[in-house]
């Protein structure tokens, strides 16, 4: 299939591809963008202490405490917060809004595409142009799109759109979903709209997964006007999220957690700059810059062969041709520790050198 159409069965399968499929035990994992291999000790202790409360149903007080913590963190009202089973649940709920025409800004995380297509929502894929550095072009979004979804920073391009540019996509009668799953990995969160209470139809989705190494818990939240959140949550079951999720959300909004996330974001930015420079020095490797997220989008010559070669050398990277708009040479790599990053650079150098001499 040609990259970017994703209409046939093969294309649908590719849209469902995620980085966890590209890695395996024993490989150094550059495929999954989770910051650490397990949650920090203080968070595990909090969750362990909450285990004793699993004997009761999660009550309104638990829910309110979590929403109040999020509200305080983002300068919102608790009624503007909906705790979710991960950002992914926010996408799964979008069909509840009964959109007539969705516009998805690509290349980007593909779950919204999968969910809306499966729900039979007519959709337009708006492909941003690498020659324009994937800049947002509001005029490419169909006028009648009543649902627009984008990621910021964007997976897999690592592009951070300025907040003002994102807001230009909003209009009355349209829901604008901004997936900020990686926003807390950007120092100072300069482009986050989490605290924006004025842009019409804005729905921000946040995740605890990446920074706090909680993919197995499923924790995140949505921020929007209360009426919009009520519509979104209309079909949810009673007790929609568990006690441990509520506890994690509370804990990760506390000042010490925010300070830790900020320190980690700054450290990642330094490691990313070093990794980008080392990768860009390899023959034929293009690194998309500037990068804002804890991963880099590369183009490597003979991508499928090189990825297979890296795997044979014990390194897992993420194929990126499953994202609409990208091709088989596109490859995404997480930013890891300097020691691990050096392993990636050395292995990639070896693979590329083999290719040149072949
Ligand atoms: C860009 C992006 N948004 C959202 C998600 C979903 O996050 P969560 O684990 O909170 O459901 C992911 C997970 O891979 C992601 O990469």
Short mmCIF file of C-alpha atoms and ligand atoms in Angstrom, two decimals:
data_model
loop_
_atom_site.label_atom_id
_atom_site.label_comp_id
_atom_site.label_asym_id
_atom_site.label_seq_id
_atom_site.Cartn_x
_atom_site.Cartn_y
_atom_site.Cartn_z
CA UNK A 1 0.00 0.00 0.00
CA UNK A 2 1.10 3.55 -0.46
CA UNK A 3 1.97 5.36 2.69
CA UNK A 4 -0.74 7.67 3.89
CA UNK A 5 -3.90 6.21 2.37
CA UNK A 6 -4.61 3.66 5.13
CA UNK A 7 -8.02 2.85 3.65
CA UNK A 8 -7.76 -0.90 3.05
CA UNK A 9 -7.47 -3.70 5.63
CA UNK A 10 -3.69 -3.47 5.65
CA UNK A 11 -3.92 0.26 6.23
CA UNK A 12 -6.40 -0.20 9.08
CA UNK A 13 -4.03 -2.71 10.67
CA UNK A 14 -1.15 -0.23 10.40
CA UNK A 15 -3.18 2.48 12.13
CA UNK A 16 -3.58 0.12 15.08
CA UNK A 17 0.15 -0.43 15.29
CA UNK A 18 1.78 1.03 18.42
CA UNK A 19 5.34 1.11 19.68
CA UNK A 20 4.79 -1.68 22.20
CA UNK A 21 4.61 -4.12 19.27
CA UNK A 22 8.06 -3.06 18.07
CA UNK A 23 9.81 -3.95 21.30
CA UNK A 24 10.39 -7.23 23.16
CA UNK A 25 12.04 -8.38 26.41
CA UNK A 26 15.80 -8.18 26.18
CA UNK A 27 15.88 -5.33 23.67
CA UNK A 28 16.95 -1.81 24.61
CA UNK A 29 13.62 -0.09 24.10
CA UNK A 30 13.60 3.05 21.96
CA UNK A 31 10.17 2.16 20.57
CA UNK A 32 7.92 3.03 23.52
CA UNK A 33 7.97 6.58 24.82
CA UNK A 34 7.42 5.84 28.48
CA UNK A 35 10.03 7.69 30.55
CA UNK A 36 11.08 4.93 32.94
CA UNK A 37 10.61 1.20 33.34
CA UNK A 38 8.37 1.57 36.43
CA UNK A 39 6.73 4.35 38.45
CA UNK A 40 8.91 6.17 41.00
CA UNK A 41 9.00 4.73 44.52
CA UNK A 42 6.95 7.51 46.08
CA UNK A 43 4.15 6.88 43.57
CA UNK A 44 4.24 3.13 44.02
CA UNK A 45 4.01 3.70 47.80
CA UNK A 46 0.97 5.92 47.31
CA UNK A 47 -0.69 3.33 45.14
CA UNK A 48 0.21 0.52 47.53
CA UNK A 49 -1.32 2.46 50.43
CA UNK A 50 -4.50 2.95 48.40
CA UNK A 51 -4.87 -0.83 47.96
CA UNK A 52 -6.60 -1.00 51.34
CA UNK A 53 -9.37 1.20 49.96
CA UNK A 54 -10.19 -1.27 47.19
CA UNK A 55 -12.71 -2.87 49.56
CA UNK A 56 -15.07 0.06 48.85
CA UNK A 57 -16.46 1.48 45.63
CA UNK A 58 -14.76 4.71 44.58
CA UNK A 59 -17.02 7.44 45.95
CA UNK A 60 -17.90 10.96 44.93
CA UNK A 61 -15.42 12.31 47.46
CA UNK A 62 -12.53 10.38 45.84
CA UNK A 63 -13.56 11.64 42.42
CA UNK A 64 -13.87 15.21 43.62
CA UNK A 65 -10.49 15.06 45.37
CA UNK A 66 -8.81 13.98 42.13
CA UNK A 67 -10.64 16.58 40.05
CA UNK A 68 -9.83 19.29 42.60
CA UNK A 69 -6.14 18.38 42.42
CA UNK A 70 -6.16 18.61 38.61
CA UNK A 71 -8.13 21.85 38.77
CA UNK A 72 -5.60 23.40 41.09
CA UNK A 73 -2.71 22.24 38.92
CA UNK A 74 -4.16 23.85 35.79
CA UNK A 75 -6.01 26.78 37.36
CA UNK A 76 -9.42 25.40 36.45
CA UNK A 77 -12.65 24.52 38.26
CA UNK A 78 -13.18 20.88 39.33
CA UNK A 79 -16.29 20.79 37.10
CA UNK A 80 -13.96 21.37 34.13
CA UNK A 81 -12.11 18.11 34.85
CA UNK A 82 -13.03 14.55 33.91
CA UNK A 83 -10.74 11.77 35.13
CA UNK A 84 -10.14 9.17 32.42
CA UNK A 85 -8.75 5.68 32.05
CA UNK A 86 -5.83 7.12 30.13
CA UNK A 87 -5.93 9.67 27.35
CA UNK A 88 -7.04 6.80 25.12
CA UNK A 89 -10.42 6.72 26.87
CA UNK A 90 -10.89 10.35 25.85
CA UNK A 91 -10.57 9.30 22.20
CA UNK A 92 -12.89 6.33 22.73
CA UNK A 93 -15.57 8.69 24.04
CA UNK A 94 -15.46 11.06 21.04
CA UNK A 95 -18.21 9.27 19.06
CA UNK A 96 -20.55 10.12 21.96
CA UNK A 97 -20.38 13.72 20.72
CA UNK A 98 -21.98 12.52 17.46
CA UNK A 99 -19.67 14.47 15.15
CA UNK A 100 -20.86 14.87 11.57
CA UNK A 101 -17.41 15.45 10.07
CA UNK A 102 -14.09 14.98 11.84
CA UNK A 103 -10.77 16.44 10.68
CA UNK A 104 -7.66 14.72 11.96
CA UNK A 105 -4.37 16.56 11.72
CA UNK A 106 -1.67 14.12 10.58
CA UNK A 107 0.93 12.77 10.94
CA UNK A 108 -0.24 12.14 14.48
CA UNK A 109 -1.19 9.48 17.00
CA UNK A 110 -3.64 7.19 15.22
CA UNK A 111 -6.11 6.09 17.93
CA UNK A 112 -8.59 8.94 17.23
CA UNK A 113 -8.53 7.92 13.56
CA UNK A 114 -9.25 4.28 14.43
CA UNK A 115 -12.04 5.12 16.89
CA UNK A 116 -13.83 7.59 14.62
CA UNK A 117 -13.53 5.41 11.54
CA UNK A 118 -14.89 2.41 13.45
CA UNK A 119 -17.81 4.57 14.60
CA UNK A 120 -18.59 5.48 10.99
CA UNK A 121 -17.81 9.19 11.41
CA UNK A 122 -16.93 10.77 8.06
CA UNK A 123 -13.40 12.05 8.36
CA UNK A 124 -10.83 14.09 6.54
CA UNK A 125 -7.13 13.52 7.11
CA UNK A 126 -5.35 16.84 6.97
CA UNK A 127 -1.73 16.06 6.08
CA UNK A 128 0.74 18.70 7.22
CA UNK A 129 3.70 19.35 4.98
CA UNK A 130 7.22 18.45 6.13
CA UNK A 131 8.53 21.14 3.77
CA UNK A 132 6.63 23.63 5.95
CA UNK A 133 7.95 21.97 9.07
CA UNK A 134 4.50 20.48 9.69
CA UNK A 135 3.10 23.95 10.45
CA UNK A 136 -0.63 24.08 11.14
CA UNK A 137 -2.68 25.39 8.25
CA UNK A 138 -6.23 26.19 9.47
CA UNK A 139 -7.38 26.73 5.88
CA UNK A 140 -6.76 23.02 5.17
CA UNK A 141 -9.38 22.06 7.76
CA UNK A 142 -12.80 21.74 6.10
CA UNK A 143 -15.17 24.50 7.18
CA UNK A 144 -17.87 22.05 8.17
CA UNK A 145 -15.61 19.94 10.40
CA UNK A 146 -17.33 19.95 13.78
CA UNK A 147 -14.55 17.91 15.40
CA UNK A 148 -10.83 18.56 14.92
CA UNK A 149 -8.14 16.47 16.62
CA UNK A 150 -4.43 17.13 16.88
CA UNK A 151 -1.55 16.32 19.21
CA UNK A 152 0.71 18.87 20.87
CA UNK A 153 3.54 18.14 21.11
CA UNK A 154 2.90 15.78 18.25
CA UNK A 155 3.66 12.09 18.17
CA UNK A 156 5.65 11.11 16.06
CA UNK A 157 7.06 14.35 14.61
CA UNK A 158 8.03 15.91 17.98
CA UNK A 159 6.62 19.20 16.66
CA UNK A 160 5.32 21.68 19.23
CA UNK A 161 2.73 23.99 17.70
CA UNK A 162 2.47 27.42 19.33
CA UNK A 163 -0.68 27.73 21.46
CA UNK A 164 -1.94 30.61 19.31
CA UNK A 165 -1.68 28.52 16.14
CA UNK A 166 -3.67 25.72 17.77
CA UNK A 167 -6.38 28.13 18.94
CA UNK A 168 -6.84 29.34 15.36
CA UNK A 169 -8.42 25.94 14.62
CA UNK A 170 -11.25 26.63 17.09
CA UNK A 171 -14.63 28.05 16.20
CA UNK A 172 -18.15 28.04 17.61
CA UNK A 173 -19.93 24.77 16.87
CA UNK A 174 -16.67 22.82 16.65
CA UNK A 175 -14.95 20.67 19.27
CA UNK A 176 -11.19 21.08 19.14
CA UNK A 177 -9.41 18.15 20.80
CA UNK A 178 -5.80 18.76 21.74
CA UNK A 179 -4.00 15.60 22.79
CA UNK A 180 -1.41 16.79 25.31
CA UNK A 181 -0.22 13.32 26.32
CA UNK A 182 3.40 14.54 26.18
CA UNK A 183 2.89 18.15 27.32
CA UNK A 184 4.36 17.50 30.76
CA UNK A 185 7.60 16.39 29.08
CA UNK A 186 8.11 19.91 27.66
CA UNK A 187 9.90 22.22 30.11
CA UNK A 188 7.55 24.94 31.30
CA UNK A 189 4.74 23.62 29.04
CA UNK A 190 4.80 26.83 26.94
CA UNK A 191 2.21 25.67 24.39
CA UNK A 192 -0.20 23.87 26.71
CA UNK A 193 -3.85 24.87 26.56
CA UNK A 194 -4.72 22.99 29.74
CA UNK A 195 -5.46 26.25 31.55
CA UNK A 196 -7.37 27.87 28.65
CA UNK A 197 -10.97 28.58 29.70
CA UNK A 198 -11.93 30.86 26.82
CA UNK A 199 -11.25 29.11 23.50
CA UNK A 200 -14.64 27.79 22.32
CA UNK A 201 -15.09 24.02 22.13
CA UNK A 202 -11.61 23.27 23.45
CA UNK A 203 -11.10 19.79 24.90
CA UNK A 204 -7.62 19.03 26.23
CA UNK A 205 -6.61 15.43 26.95
CA UNK A 206 -3.76 14.71 29.32
CA UNK A 207 -2.03 11.47 30.28
CA UNK A 208 -0.09 10.22 33.29
CA UNK A 209 1.30 7.34 31.27
CA UNK A 210 4.50 8.74 29.82
CA UNK A 211 6.10 10.81 32.56
CA UNK A 212 5.05 8.56 35.44
CA UNK A 213 5.60 5.19 33.75
CA UNK A 214 1.99 4.13 34.31
CA UNK A 215 0.87 2.56 31.02
CA UNK A 216 -0.49 -0.42 32.93
CA UNK A 217 -2.71 1.69 35.18
CA UNK A 218 -4.58 3.70 32.48
CA UNK A 219 -4.70 7.20 33.99
CA UNK A 220 -5.36 10.58 32.45
CA UNK A 221 -7.93 13.36 32.39
CA UNK A 222 -9.84 15.74 30.18
CA UNK A 223 -10.18 19.50 30.61
CA UNK A 224 -13.09 21.37 29.01
CA UNK A 225 -16.22 23.35 29.75
CA UNK A 226 -18.56 21.35 32.05
CA UNK A 227 -21.31 21.05 29.39
CA UNK A 228 -18.85 19.49 26.94
CA UNK A 229 -17.51 17.08 29.56
CA UNK A 230 -21.06 16.07 30.47
CA UNK A 231 -21.79 15.22 26.84
CA UNK A 232 -18.53 13.30 26.55
CA UNK A 233 -19.22 11.27 29.71
CA UNK A 234 -22.88 10.56 28.93
CA UNK A 235 -22.39 6.89 28.07
CA UNK A 236 -19.85 5.98 30.71
CA UNK A 237 -20.60 3.29 33.27
CA UNK A 238 -21.16 4.01 36.92
CA UNK A 239 -17.78 4.12 38.75
CA UNK A 240 -15.99 4.86 35.50
CA UNK A 241 -12.50 5.01 37.02
CA UNK A 242 -11.00 3.04 39.87
CA UNK A 243 -9.59 4.13 43.21
CA UNK A 244 -5.97 3.62 42.11
CA UNK A 245 -6.43 5.85 39.06
CA UNK A 246 -7.97 8.58 41.21
CA UNK A 247 -5.12 8.26 43.70
CA UNK A 248 -2.49 8.46 40.96
CA UNK A 249 -4.09 11.54 39.45
CA UNK A 250 -4.12 13.24 42.84
CA UNK A 251 -0.55 12.30 43.60
CA UNK A 252 0.84 13.40 40.24
CA UNK A 253 -0.70 16.87 40.60
CA UNK A 254 1.07 17.58 43.88
CA UNK A 255 3.83 20.18 43.88
CA UNK A 256 6.66 17.70 44.42
CA UNK A 257 5.46 15.66 41.44
CA UNK A 258 5.25 18.73 39.23
CA UNK A 259 8.76 19.73 40.26
CA UNK A 260 10.03 16.22 39.46
CA UNK A 261 8.33 16.26 36.07
CA UNK A 262 9.87 19.62 35.25
CA UNK A 263 13.36 18.44 36.24
CA UNK A 264 12.90 15.32 34.13
CA UNK A 265 11.68 17.37 31.17
CA UNK A 266 14.76 19.59 31.31
CA UNK A 267 17.05 16.60 31.54
CA UNK A 268 15.33 14.94 28.60
CA UNK A 269 15.73 18.11 26.55
CA UNK A 270 19.49 18.04 27.17
CA UNK A 271 19.78 14.37 26.31
CA UNK A 272 17.63 14.89 23.21
CA UNK A 273 19.90 17.65 21.93
CA UNK A 274 22.96 15.42 22.33
CA UNK A 275 21.23 12.45 20.72
CA UNK A 276 19.94 14.55 17.81
CA UNK A 277 23.42 15.90 17.12
CA UNK A 278 24.97 12.42 17.20
CA UNK A 279 22.30 10.94 14.93
CA UNK A 280 22.42 13.82 12.46
CA UNK A 281 26.16 13.19 12.05
CA UNK A 282 25.51 9.66 10.75
CA UNK A 283 25.56 9.15 6.98
CA UNK A 284 22.17 9.74 5.37
CA UNK A 285 20.25 10.21 8.63
CA UNK A 286 17.81 13.12 8.79
CA UNK A 287 16.61 14.24 12.20
CA UNK A 288 13.45 16.34 12.28
CA UNK A 289 14.17 19.43 14.30
CA UNK A 290 13.34 21.36 16.37
CA UNK A 291 12.06 18.54 18.54
CA UNK A 292 10.00 19.19 21.66
CA UNK A 293 8.85 15.77 22.82
CA UNK A 294 10.87 12.98 24.46
CA UNK A 295 11.41 11.33 21.08
CA UNK A 296 12.87 12.11 17.68
CA UNK A 297 11.53 11.43 14.20
CA UNK A 298 14.26 10.24 11.85
CA UNK A 299 14.56 9.28 8.23
CA UNK A 300 17.10 6.56 7.70
CA UNK A 301 18.02 5.20 4.30
CA UNK A 302 16.64 1.71 3.69
CA UNK A 303 14.54 2.03 6.83
CA UNK A 304 13.02 -1.49 7.09
CA UNK A 305 16.39 -3.19 6.64
CA UNK A 306 18.09 -0.87 9.10
CA UNK A 307 15.35 -1.37 11.72
CA UNK A 308 15.68 -5.14 11.36
CA UNK A 309 19.45 -4.80 11.70
CA UNK A 310 19.08 -2.72 14.86
CA UNK A 311 16.78 -5.34 16.29
CA UNK A 312 19.36 -8.04 15.62
CA UNK A 313 21.81 -5.85 17.56
CA UNK A 314 19.42 -5.68 20.53
CA UNK A 315 17.82 -2.30 19.83
CA UNK A 316 14.08 -1.73 19.31
CA UNK A 317 12.95 1.40 17.43
CA UNK A 318 9.48 2.36 16.22
CA UNK A 319 8.60 2.06 12.55
CA UNK A 320 6.80 5.29 11.66
CA UNK A 321 5.31 4.47 8.26
CA UNK A 322 2.13 3.46 10.12
CA UNK A 323 1.41 7.18 10.62
CA UNK A 324 -0.46 8.78 7.71
CA UNK A 325 1.90 10.96 5.71
CA UNK A 326 5.13 9.11 6.57
CA UNK A 327 7.10 6.54 4.59
CA UNK A 328 9.10 3.36 5.33
CA UNK A 329 12.29 5.28 6.05
CA UNK A 330 10.63 7.24 8.85
CA UNK A 331 11.61 5.87 12.25
CA UNK A 332 10.85 7.17 15.73
CA UNK A 333 13.27 6.82 18.62
CA UNK A 334 12.72 7.62 22.28
CA UNK A 335 15.26 9.74 24.12
CA UNK A 336 16.85 7.59 26.81
CA UNK A 337 19.85 7.95 29.13
CA UNK A 338 23.14 9.08 27.56
CA UNK A 339 24.49 5.53 27.98
CA UNK A 340 21.54 3.97 26.19
CA UNK A 341 21.51 6.69 23.55
CA UNK A 342 25.16 5.90 22.81
CA UNK A 343 24.18 2.26 22.17
CA UNK A 344 21.61 3.38 19.63
CA UNK A 345 24.03 5.69 17.86
CA UNK A 346 26.73 3.01 17.70
CA UNK A 347 24.33 0.35 16.41
CA UNK A 348 22.87 2.68 13.80
CA UNK A 349 26.32 3.71 12.67
CA UNK A 350 27.25 0.06 12.25
CA UNK A 351 24.10 -0.67 10.24
CA UNK A 352 24.55 2.31 7.96
CA UNK A 353 28.20 1.62 7.39
CA UNK A 354 27.32 -1.94 6.38
CA UNK A 355 24.90 -0.56 3.85
CA UNK A 356 27.46 1.78 2.35
CA UNK A 357 30.06 -1.00 1.99
CA UNK A 358 27.54 -3.55 0.62
C1 LIG B 1 0.26 10.98 21.47
C2 LIG B 1 -0.44 10.04 22.38
N1 LIG B 1 -1.62 10.38 22.88
C3 LIG B 1 -2.29 9.57 23.72
C4 LIG B 1 -1.79 8.35 24.07
C5 LIG B 1 -2.58 7.48 24.97
O1 LIG B 1 -2.12 7.65 26.28
P1 LIG B 1 -2.75 6.90 27.50
O2 LIG B 1 -1.80 5.85 27.93
O3 LIG B 1 -2.94 7.98 28.54
O4 LIG B 1 -4.07 6.33 27.08
C6 LIG B 1 -0.57 7.94 23.57
C7 LIG B 1 -0.01 6.62 23.91
O5 LIG B 1 0.81 6.05 23.23
C8 LIG B 1 0.14 8.81 22.71
O6 LIG B 1 1.33 8.49 22.20
#
